[in-house]
Short mmCIF file of C-alpha atoms and ligand atoms in Angstrom, two decimals:
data_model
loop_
_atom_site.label_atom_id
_atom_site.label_comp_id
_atom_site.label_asym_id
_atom_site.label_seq_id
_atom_site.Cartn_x
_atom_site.Cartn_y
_atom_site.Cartn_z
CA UNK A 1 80.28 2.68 36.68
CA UNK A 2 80.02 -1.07 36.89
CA UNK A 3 80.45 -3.31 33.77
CA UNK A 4 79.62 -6.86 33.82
CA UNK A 5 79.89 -9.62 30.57
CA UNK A 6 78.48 -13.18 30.69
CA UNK A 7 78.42 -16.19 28.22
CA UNK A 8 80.38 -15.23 25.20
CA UNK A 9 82.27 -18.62 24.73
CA UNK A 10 81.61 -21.99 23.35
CA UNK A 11 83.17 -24.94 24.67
CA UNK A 12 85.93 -25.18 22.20
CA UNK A 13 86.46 -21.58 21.80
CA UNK A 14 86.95 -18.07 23.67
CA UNK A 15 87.17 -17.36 27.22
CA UNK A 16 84.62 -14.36 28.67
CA UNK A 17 88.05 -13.54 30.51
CA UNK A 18 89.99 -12.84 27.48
CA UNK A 19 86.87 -10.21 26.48
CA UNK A 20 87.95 -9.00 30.46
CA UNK A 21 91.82 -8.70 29.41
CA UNK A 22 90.78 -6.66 26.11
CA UNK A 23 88.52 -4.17 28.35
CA UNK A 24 90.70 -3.92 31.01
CA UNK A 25 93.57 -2.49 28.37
CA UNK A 26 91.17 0.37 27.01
CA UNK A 27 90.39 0.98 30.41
CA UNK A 28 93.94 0.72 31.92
CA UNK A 29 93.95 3.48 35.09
CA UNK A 30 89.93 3.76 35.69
CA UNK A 31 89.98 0.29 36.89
CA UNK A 32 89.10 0.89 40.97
CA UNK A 33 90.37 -2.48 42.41
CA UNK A 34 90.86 -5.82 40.15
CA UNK A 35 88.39 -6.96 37.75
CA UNK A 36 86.46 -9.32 38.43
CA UNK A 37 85.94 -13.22 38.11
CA UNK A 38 83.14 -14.85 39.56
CA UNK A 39 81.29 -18.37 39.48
CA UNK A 40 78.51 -18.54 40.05
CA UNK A 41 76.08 -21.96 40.14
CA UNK A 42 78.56 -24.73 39.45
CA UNK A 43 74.77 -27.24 38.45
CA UNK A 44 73.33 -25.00 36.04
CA UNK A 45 73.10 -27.01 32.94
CA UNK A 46 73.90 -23.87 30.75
CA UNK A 47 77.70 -23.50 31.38
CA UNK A 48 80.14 -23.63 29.41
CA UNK A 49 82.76 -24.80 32.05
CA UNK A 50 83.18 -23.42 35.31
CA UNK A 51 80.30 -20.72 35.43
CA UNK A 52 82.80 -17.92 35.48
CA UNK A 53 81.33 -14.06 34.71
CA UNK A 54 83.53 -11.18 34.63
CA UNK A 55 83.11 -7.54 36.07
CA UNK A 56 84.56 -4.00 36.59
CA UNK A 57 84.33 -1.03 38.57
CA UNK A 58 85.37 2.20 36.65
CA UNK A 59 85.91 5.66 38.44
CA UNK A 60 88.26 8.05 39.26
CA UNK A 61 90.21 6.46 42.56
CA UNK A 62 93.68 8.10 41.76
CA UNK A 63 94.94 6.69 45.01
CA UNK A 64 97.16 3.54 44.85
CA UNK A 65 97.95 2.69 41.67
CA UNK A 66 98.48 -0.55 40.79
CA UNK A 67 99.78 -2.91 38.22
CA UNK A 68 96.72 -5.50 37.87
CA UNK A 69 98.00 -6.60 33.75
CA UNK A 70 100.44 -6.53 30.33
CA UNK A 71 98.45 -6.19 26.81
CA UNK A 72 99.63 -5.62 23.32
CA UNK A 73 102.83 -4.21 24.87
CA UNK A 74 101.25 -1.86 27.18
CA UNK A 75 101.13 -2.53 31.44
CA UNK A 76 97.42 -2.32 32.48
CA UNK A 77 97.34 -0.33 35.99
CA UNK A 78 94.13 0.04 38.36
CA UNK A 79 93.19 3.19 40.72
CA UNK A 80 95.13 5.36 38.19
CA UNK A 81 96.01 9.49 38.78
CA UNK A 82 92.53 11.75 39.00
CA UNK A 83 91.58 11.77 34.80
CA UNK A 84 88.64 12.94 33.36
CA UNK A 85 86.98 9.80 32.75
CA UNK A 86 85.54 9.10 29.43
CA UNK A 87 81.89 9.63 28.64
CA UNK A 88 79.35 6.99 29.86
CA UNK A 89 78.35 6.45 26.40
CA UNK A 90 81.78 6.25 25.16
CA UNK A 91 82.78 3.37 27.47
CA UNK A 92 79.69 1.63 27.02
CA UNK A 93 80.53 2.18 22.85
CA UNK A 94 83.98 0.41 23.14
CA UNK A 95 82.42 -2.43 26.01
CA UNK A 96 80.25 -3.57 23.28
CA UNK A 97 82.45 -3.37 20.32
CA UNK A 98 84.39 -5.75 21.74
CA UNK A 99 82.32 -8.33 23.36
CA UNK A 100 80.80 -7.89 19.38
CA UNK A 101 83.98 -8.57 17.55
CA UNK A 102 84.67 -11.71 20.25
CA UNK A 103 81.80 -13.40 21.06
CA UNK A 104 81.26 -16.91 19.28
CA UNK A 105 79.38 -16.47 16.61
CA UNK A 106 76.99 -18.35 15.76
CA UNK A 107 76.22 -21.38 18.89
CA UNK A 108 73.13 -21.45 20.13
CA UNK A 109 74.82 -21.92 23.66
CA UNK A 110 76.22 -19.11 23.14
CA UNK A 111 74.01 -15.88 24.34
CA UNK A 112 76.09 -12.91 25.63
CA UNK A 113 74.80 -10.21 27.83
CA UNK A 114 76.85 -7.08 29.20
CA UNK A 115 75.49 -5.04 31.99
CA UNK A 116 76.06 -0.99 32.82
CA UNK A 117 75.11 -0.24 36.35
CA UNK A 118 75.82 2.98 38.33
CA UNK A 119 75.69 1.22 41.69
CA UNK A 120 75.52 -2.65 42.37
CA UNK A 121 72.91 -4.79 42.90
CA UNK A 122 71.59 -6.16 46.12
CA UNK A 123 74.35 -8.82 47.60
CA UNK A 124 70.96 -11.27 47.69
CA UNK A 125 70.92 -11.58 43.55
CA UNK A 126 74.42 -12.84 43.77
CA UNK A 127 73.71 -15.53 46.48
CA UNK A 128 70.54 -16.83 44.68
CA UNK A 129 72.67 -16.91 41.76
CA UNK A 130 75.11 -19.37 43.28
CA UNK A 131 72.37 -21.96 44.60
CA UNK A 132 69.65 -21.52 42.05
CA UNK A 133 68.80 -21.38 38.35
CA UNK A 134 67.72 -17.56 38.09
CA UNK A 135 65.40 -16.90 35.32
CA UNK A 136 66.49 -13.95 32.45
CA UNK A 137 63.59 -11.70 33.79
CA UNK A 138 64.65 -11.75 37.68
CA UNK A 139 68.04 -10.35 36.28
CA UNK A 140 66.29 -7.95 34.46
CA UNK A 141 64.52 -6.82 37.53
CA UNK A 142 67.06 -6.36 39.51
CA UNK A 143 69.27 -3.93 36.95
CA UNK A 144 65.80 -2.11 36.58
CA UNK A 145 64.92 -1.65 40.24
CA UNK A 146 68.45 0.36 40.10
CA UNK A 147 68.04 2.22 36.82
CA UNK A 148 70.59 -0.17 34.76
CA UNK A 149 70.93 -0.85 31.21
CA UNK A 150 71.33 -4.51 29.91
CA UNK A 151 72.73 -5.33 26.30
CA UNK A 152 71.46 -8.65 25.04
CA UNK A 153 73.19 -10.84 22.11
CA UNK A 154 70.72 -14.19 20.91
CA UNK A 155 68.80 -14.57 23.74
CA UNK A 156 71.07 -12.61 26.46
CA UNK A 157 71.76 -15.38 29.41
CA UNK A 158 74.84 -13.81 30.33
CA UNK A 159 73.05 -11.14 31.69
CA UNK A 160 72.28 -13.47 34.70
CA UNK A 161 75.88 -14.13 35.06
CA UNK A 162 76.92 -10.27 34.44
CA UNK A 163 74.65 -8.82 37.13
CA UNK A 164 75.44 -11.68 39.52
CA UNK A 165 79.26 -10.73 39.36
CA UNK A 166 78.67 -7.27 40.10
CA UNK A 167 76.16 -8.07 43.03
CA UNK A 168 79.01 -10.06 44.82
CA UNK A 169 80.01 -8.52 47.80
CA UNK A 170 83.36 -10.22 48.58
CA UNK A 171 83.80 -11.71 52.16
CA UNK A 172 86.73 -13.52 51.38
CA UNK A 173 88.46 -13.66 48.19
CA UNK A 174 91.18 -15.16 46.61
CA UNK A 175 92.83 -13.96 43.00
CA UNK A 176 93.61 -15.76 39.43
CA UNK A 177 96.27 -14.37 37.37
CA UNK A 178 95.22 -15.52 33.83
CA UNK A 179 98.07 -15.57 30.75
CA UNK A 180 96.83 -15.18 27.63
CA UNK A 181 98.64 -16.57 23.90
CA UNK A 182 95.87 -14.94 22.30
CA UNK A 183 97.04 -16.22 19.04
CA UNK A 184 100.86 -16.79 19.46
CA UNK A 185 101.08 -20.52 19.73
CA UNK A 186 102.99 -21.64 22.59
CA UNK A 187 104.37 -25.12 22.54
CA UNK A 188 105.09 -26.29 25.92
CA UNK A 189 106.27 -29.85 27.00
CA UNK A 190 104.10 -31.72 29.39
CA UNK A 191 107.28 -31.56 31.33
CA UNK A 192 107.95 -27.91 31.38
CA UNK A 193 104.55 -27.73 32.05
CA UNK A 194 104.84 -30.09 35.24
CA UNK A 195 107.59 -27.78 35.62
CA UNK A 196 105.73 -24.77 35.92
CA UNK A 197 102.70 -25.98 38.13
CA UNK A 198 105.26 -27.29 40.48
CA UNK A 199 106.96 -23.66 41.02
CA UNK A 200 103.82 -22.40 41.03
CA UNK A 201 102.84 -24.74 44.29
CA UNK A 202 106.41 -23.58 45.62
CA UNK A 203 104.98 -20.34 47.05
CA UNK A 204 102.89 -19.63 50.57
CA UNK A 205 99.45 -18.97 49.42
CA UNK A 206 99.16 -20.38 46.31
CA UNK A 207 96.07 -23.17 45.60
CA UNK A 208 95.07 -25.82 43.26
CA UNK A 209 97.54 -25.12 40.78
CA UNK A 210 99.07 -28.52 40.45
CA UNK A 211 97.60 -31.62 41.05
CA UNK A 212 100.31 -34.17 42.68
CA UNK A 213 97.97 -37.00 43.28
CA UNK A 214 96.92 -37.63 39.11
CA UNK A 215 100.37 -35.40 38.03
CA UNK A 216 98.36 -32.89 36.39
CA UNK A 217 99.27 -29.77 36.42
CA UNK A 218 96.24 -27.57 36.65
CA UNK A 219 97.12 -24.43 35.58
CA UNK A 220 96.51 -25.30 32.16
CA UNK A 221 92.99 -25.96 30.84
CA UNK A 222 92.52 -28.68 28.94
CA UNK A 223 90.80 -26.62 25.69
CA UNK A 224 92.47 -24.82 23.46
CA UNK A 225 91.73 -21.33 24.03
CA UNK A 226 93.44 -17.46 24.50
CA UNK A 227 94.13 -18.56 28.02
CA UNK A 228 97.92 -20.16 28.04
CA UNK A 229 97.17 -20.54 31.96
CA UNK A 230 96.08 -19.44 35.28
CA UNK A 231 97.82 -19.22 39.05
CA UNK A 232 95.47 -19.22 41.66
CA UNK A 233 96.62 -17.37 45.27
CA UNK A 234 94.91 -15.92 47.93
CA UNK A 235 96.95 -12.52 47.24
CA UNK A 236 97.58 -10.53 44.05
CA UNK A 237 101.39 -10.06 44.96
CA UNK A 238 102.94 -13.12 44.90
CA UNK A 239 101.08 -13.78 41.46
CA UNK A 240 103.41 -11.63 40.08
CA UNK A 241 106.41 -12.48 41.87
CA UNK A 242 105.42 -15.66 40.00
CA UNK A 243 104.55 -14.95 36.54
CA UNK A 244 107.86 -12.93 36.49
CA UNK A 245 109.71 -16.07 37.50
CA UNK A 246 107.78 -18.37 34.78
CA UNK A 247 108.83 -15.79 32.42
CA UNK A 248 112.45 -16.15 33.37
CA UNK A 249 112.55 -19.94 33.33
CA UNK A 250 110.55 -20.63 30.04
CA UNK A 251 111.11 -18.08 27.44
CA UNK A 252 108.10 -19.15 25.15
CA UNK A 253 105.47 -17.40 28.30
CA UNK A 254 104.46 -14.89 26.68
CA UNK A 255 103.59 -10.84 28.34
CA UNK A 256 99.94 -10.89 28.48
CA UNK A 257 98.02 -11.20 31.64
CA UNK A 258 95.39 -10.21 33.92
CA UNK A 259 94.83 -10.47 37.59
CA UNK A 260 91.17 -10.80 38.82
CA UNK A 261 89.74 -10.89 42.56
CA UNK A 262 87.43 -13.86 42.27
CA UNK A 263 85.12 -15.95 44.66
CA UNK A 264 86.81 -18.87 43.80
CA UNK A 265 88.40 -21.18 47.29
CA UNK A 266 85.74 -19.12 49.17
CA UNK A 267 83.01 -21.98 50.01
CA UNK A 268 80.73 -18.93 48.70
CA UNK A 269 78.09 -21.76 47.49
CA UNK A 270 78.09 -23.46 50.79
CA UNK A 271 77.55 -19.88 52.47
CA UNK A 272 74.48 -19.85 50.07
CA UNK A 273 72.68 -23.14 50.42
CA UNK A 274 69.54 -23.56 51.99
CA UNK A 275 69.45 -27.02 53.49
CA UNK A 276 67.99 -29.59 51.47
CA UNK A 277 64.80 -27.73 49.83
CA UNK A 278 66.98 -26.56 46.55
CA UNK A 279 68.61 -28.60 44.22
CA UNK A 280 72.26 -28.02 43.39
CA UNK A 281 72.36 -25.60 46.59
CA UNK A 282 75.23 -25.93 48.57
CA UNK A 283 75.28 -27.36 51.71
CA UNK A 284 77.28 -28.42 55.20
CA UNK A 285 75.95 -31.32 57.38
CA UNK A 286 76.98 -32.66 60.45
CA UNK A 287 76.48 -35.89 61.59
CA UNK A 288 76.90 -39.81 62.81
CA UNK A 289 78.00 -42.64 59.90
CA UNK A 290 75.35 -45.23 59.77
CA UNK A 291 76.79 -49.00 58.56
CA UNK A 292 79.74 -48.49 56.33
CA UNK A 293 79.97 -46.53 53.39
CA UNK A 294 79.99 -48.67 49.75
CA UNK A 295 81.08 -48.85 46.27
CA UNK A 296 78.68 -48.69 43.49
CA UNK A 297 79.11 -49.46 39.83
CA UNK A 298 81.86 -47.44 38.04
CA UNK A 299 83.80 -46.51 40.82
CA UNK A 300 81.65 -44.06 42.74
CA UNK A 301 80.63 -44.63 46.49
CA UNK A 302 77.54 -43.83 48.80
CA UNK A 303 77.04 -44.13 52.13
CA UNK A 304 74.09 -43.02 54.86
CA UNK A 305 74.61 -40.51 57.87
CA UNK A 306 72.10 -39.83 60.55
CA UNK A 307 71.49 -36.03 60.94
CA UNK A 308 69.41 -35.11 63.41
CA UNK A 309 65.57 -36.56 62.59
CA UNK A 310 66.95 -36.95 58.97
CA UNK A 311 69.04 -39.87 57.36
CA UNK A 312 70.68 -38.51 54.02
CA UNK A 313 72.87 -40.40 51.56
CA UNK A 314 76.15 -38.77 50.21
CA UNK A 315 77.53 -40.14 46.51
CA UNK A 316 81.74 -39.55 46.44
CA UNK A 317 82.54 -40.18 42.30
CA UNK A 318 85.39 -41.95 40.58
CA UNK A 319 87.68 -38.91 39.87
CA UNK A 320 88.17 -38.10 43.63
CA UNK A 321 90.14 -41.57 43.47
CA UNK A 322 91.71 -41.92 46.78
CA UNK A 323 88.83 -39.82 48.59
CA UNK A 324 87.15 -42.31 48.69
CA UNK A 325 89.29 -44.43 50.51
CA UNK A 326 88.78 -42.29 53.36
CA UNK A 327 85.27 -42.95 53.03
CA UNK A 328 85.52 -47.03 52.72
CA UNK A 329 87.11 -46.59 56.51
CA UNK A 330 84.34 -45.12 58.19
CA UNK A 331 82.02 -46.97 60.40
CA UNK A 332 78.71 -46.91 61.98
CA UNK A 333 78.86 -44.21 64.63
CA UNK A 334 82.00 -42.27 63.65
CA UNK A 335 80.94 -38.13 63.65
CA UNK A 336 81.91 -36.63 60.13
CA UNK A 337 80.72 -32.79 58.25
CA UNK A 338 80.25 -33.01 54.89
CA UNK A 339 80.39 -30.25 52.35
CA UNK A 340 79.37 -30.36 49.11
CA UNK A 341 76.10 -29.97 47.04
CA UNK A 342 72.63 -30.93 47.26
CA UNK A 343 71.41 -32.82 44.42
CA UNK A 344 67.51 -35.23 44.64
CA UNK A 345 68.00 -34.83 47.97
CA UNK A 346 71.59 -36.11 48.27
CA UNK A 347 74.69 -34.68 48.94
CA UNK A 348 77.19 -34.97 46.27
CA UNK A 349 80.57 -34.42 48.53
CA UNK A 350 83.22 -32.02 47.73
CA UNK A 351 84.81 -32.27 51.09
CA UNK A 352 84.90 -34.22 55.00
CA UNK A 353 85.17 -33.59 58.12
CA UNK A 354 86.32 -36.57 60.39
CA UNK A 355 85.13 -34.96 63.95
CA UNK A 356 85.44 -38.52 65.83
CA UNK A 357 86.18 -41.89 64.91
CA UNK A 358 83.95 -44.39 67.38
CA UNK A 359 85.04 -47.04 69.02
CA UNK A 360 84.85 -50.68 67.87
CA UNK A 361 85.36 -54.50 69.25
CA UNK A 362 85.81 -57.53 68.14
CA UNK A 363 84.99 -60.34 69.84
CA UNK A 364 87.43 -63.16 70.51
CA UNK A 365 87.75 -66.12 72.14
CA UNK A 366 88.17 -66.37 75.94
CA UNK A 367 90.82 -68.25 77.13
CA UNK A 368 89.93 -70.56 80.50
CA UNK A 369 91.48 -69.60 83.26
CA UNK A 370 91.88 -73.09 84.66
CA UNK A 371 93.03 -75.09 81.23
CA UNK A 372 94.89 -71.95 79.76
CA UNK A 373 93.30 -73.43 76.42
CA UNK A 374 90.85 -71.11 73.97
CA UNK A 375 87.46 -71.73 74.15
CA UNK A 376 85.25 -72.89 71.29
CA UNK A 377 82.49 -71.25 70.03
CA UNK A 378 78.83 -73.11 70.58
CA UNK A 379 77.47 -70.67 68.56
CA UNK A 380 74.99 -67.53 69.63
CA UNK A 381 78.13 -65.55 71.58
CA UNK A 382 78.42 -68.84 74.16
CA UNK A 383 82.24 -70.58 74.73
CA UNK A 384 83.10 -73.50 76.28
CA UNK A 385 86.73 -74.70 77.28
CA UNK A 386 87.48 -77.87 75.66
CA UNK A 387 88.73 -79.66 78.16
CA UNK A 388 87.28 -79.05 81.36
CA UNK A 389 83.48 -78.37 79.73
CA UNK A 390 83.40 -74.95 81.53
CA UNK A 391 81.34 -71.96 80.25
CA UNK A 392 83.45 -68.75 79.41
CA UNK A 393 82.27 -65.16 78.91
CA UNK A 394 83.54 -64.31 75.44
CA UNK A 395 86.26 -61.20 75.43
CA UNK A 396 86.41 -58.19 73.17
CA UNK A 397 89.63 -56.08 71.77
CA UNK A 398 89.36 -52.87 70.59
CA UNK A 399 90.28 -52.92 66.99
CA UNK A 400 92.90 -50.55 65.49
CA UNK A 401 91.17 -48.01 62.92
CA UNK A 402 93.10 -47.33 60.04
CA UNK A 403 91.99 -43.61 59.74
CA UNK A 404 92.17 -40.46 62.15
CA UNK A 405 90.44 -37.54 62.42
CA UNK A 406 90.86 -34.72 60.11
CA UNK A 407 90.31 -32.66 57.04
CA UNK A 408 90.21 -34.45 53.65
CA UNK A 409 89.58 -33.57 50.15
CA UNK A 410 89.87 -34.96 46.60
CA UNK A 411 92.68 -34.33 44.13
CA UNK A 412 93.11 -30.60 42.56
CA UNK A 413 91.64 -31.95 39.14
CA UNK A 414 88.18 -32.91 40.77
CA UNK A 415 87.26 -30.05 43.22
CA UNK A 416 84.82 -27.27 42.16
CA UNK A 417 86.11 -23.20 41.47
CA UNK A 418 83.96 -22.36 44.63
CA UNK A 419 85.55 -24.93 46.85
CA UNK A 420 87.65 -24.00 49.33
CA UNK A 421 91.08 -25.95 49.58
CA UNK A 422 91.75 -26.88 53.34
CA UNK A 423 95.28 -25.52 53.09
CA UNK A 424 93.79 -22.33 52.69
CA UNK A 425 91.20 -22.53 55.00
CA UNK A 426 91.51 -20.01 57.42
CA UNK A 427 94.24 -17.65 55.61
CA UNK A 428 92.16 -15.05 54.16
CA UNK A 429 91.49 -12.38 55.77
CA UNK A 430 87.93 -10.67 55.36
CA UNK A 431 87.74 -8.20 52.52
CA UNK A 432 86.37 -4.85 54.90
P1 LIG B 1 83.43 -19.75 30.94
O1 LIG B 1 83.79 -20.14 32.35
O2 LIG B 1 84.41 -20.28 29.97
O3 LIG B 1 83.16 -18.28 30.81
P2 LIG B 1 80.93 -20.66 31.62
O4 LIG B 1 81.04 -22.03 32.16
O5 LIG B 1 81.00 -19.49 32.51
O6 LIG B 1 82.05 -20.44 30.59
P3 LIG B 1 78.84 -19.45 30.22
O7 LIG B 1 79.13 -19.55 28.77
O8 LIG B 1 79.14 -18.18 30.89
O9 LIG B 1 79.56 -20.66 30.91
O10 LIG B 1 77.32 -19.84 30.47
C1 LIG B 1 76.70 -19.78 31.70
C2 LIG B 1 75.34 -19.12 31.51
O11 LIG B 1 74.51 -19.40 32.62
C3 LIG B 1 75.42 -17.61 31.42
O12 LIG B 1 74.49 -17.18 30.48
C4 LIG B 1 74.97 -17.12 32.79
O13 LIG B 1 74.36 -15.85 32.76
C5 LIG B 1 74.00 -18.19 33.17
N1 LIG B 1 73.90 -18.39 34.61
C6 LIG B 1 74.89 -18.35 35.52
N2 LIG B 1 74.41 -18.61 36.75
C7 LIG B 1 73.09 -18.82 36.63
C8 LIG B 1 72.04 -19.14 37.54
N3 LIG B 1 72.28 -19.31 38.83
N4 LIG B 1 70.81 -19.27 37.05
C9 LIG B 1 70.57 -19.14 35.73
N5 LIG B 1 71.50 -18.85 34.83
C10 LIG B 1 72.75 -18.68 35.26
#
């Protein structure tokens, strides 16, 4: 059985992964896998944050069991010993019990939606849920076409969300282990918490978890909710290997925590795009730089590149700070791919590609050959030597650029969930 649970936090409260953590511990040994975290559209004006749903697939596996979480004083394991599972109904009973007791009450924003499926729906729903803004009833078609049940709280959203996360089919993956205070409060320094991003960043593998360029470290969200923090890796292993050593050095980390396979660092929403025709698709372009790239008010920059028949403008914004440097170094002809997302027809960029830098000249004076003196300019390109009269040819020098080609990419603290860090790029291996 798949479960999947959507929108049940408010902006200043609850985390739809700390409903995960509480079903994963009544469910410790059916788990087959890791739950799930997924995100899904990051320009759909209903999130919370980062778009994130949950999932998890429940059976009998019995055949590698695994340690995937800690709650209340009890380890969480997945693909548990042969059990008899308990009843449909029963699991469904608790599943909604608890998103019940922990949902925010009482926000409009806030519309919950769980989702029981017996198998999962078509890959397709989850792609169209990453580049487009899926109405209610195209969810509820899809559970339908495969004889699923739906549980809707206010107006049920999250059963977009829900459905999606079980529809994803992972190609690559990466994994998030999330600590939760619940209610213990926790008070670390800013400098144990620099501390702990740091050693985090220490080990092969692990992404976006500290953020050198602003000194943020990024494994702590900036609201105050059940999550203490979360260690992103591309595997499950060394998140452990981690948390155990966090544990050591800072006594105050307390036991509670789940690891979830998610589709975050996977460039899923690039995958997904479909050119320019959808807003807030994803999308990567090739192309040539035409004139130089600018800054517009408030710190954000644009900039034109030819692309085939098409010219498109890309917008770079203030918090990717030195990004945009890159950027103010490009000239007319140099061969860049951007990635990032599509947005009136622009391309808001999340990441570059410098394929090749062209070559440019600068003109300078001749000198004559006769005089050995520089000649003077008479205007429109023409020289003359000053003291024999005689027309010279201007010279050019080829100037030095002050970039190279390469990969480039803003600080931790502005990239999206679904971006994929180039450090990681190519590391993952495909889920079979
Ligand atoms: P958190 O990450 O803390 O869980 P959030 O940023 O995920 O919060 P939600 O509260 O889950 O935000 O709200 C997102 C809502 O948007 C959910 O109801 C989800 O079902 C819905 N949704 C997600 N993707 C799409 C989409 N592509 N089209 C339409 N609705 C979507």
């Amino acid at each position: 059985m798949w479960i999947g649970v959507d929108d049940t936090d408010s902006s200043t409260e609850m985390c739809t992964t700390y409903i995960g953590i509480r079903i994963a511990a009544t469910a410790s040994d059916m788990i087959i896998g890791y739950p799930r975290l997924v995100r899904l559209n990051p320009n759909i004006p209903y999130k919370t944050r980062g778009n994130g749903a949950i999932s998890f697939h429940l059976g009998e596996e019995g055949n590698k069991r695994i340690k995937i979480g800690h709650y209340a004083g009890k380890d969480i394991y997945s693909n548990g010993e042969e059990h008899p599972l308990p009843s449909s109904e029963e699991i469904k009973k608790t599943v909604i019990s608890i998103v019940e007791e922990l949902y925010v009450h009482g926000e409009p924003n806030t519309n919950p939606g769980i989702v029981f499926l017996k198998e999962r729906p078509n890959p397709e729903f989850y792609l169209r849920c990453l580049r487009e803004d899926v109405p209610i009833d195209d969810a509820k078609a899809a559970i339908d076409k495969i004889g699923g049940e739906y549980v809707q709280i206010n107006i049920g959203r999250g059963i977009i969300g829900a459905a999606a996360s079980i529809a994803w089919e992972p190609g690559l993956h990466t994994f998030e282990l999330i600590c939760y205070r619940g209610s213990i409060h926790v008070n670390l320094s800013r400098a144990e918490k620099l501390e702990a991003a740091k050693l985090c960043d220490a080990y092969v593998g692990t992404f976006n978890n500290m953020d050198m360029e602003n000194n943020t470290p990024s494994i702590f969200p900036r609201e105050r909710t059940p999550v203490l923090f979360g260690i992103r890796a591309t595997n499950p292993e060394i998140l452990l290997t981690i948390f155990n050593d966090l544990r050591i050095r800072f006594n105050q980390i307390p036991e509670d925590f789940l690891i979830y396979e998610t589709n975050q660092g996977t460039d899923d929403h690039i995958r997904a795009g479909n050119g320019f025709r959808i807003d807030g698709a994803g999308i990567a372009v090739e192309g040539r730089i035409m004139g130089r790239p600018r800054r517009m008010r408030g710190g954000h920059l644009t900039g034109e590149l030819a692309s085939g028949n098409d010219t498109i403008t890309f917008l770079v914004f203030e918090p990717s700070k030195k990004f945009r440097n890159v950027f103010e170094n490009l000239n007319e002809g140099d061969k860049i791919r951007l990635l990032g997302s599509v947005s009136r027809g622009n391309v808001k960029v999340e990441k570059l590609e410098i394929l090749s830098l062209s070559h440019i000249y600068r003109r300078i004076p001749p000198v004559c050959d006769v005089c050995h003196v520089k000649g003077t300019n008479r205007g429109s390109g023409n020289y003359l030597c000053s003291e024999c009269g005689k027309i010279l040819l201007p010279e050019y020098e080829k100037v030095t650029r002050n970039i190279k080609e390469g990969r480039f990419q803003p600080p931790v603290s502005a990239r999206r969930h679904l971006s994929m860090p180039w450090e990681i790029s190519g590391t993952m291996e495909e889920v079979k």
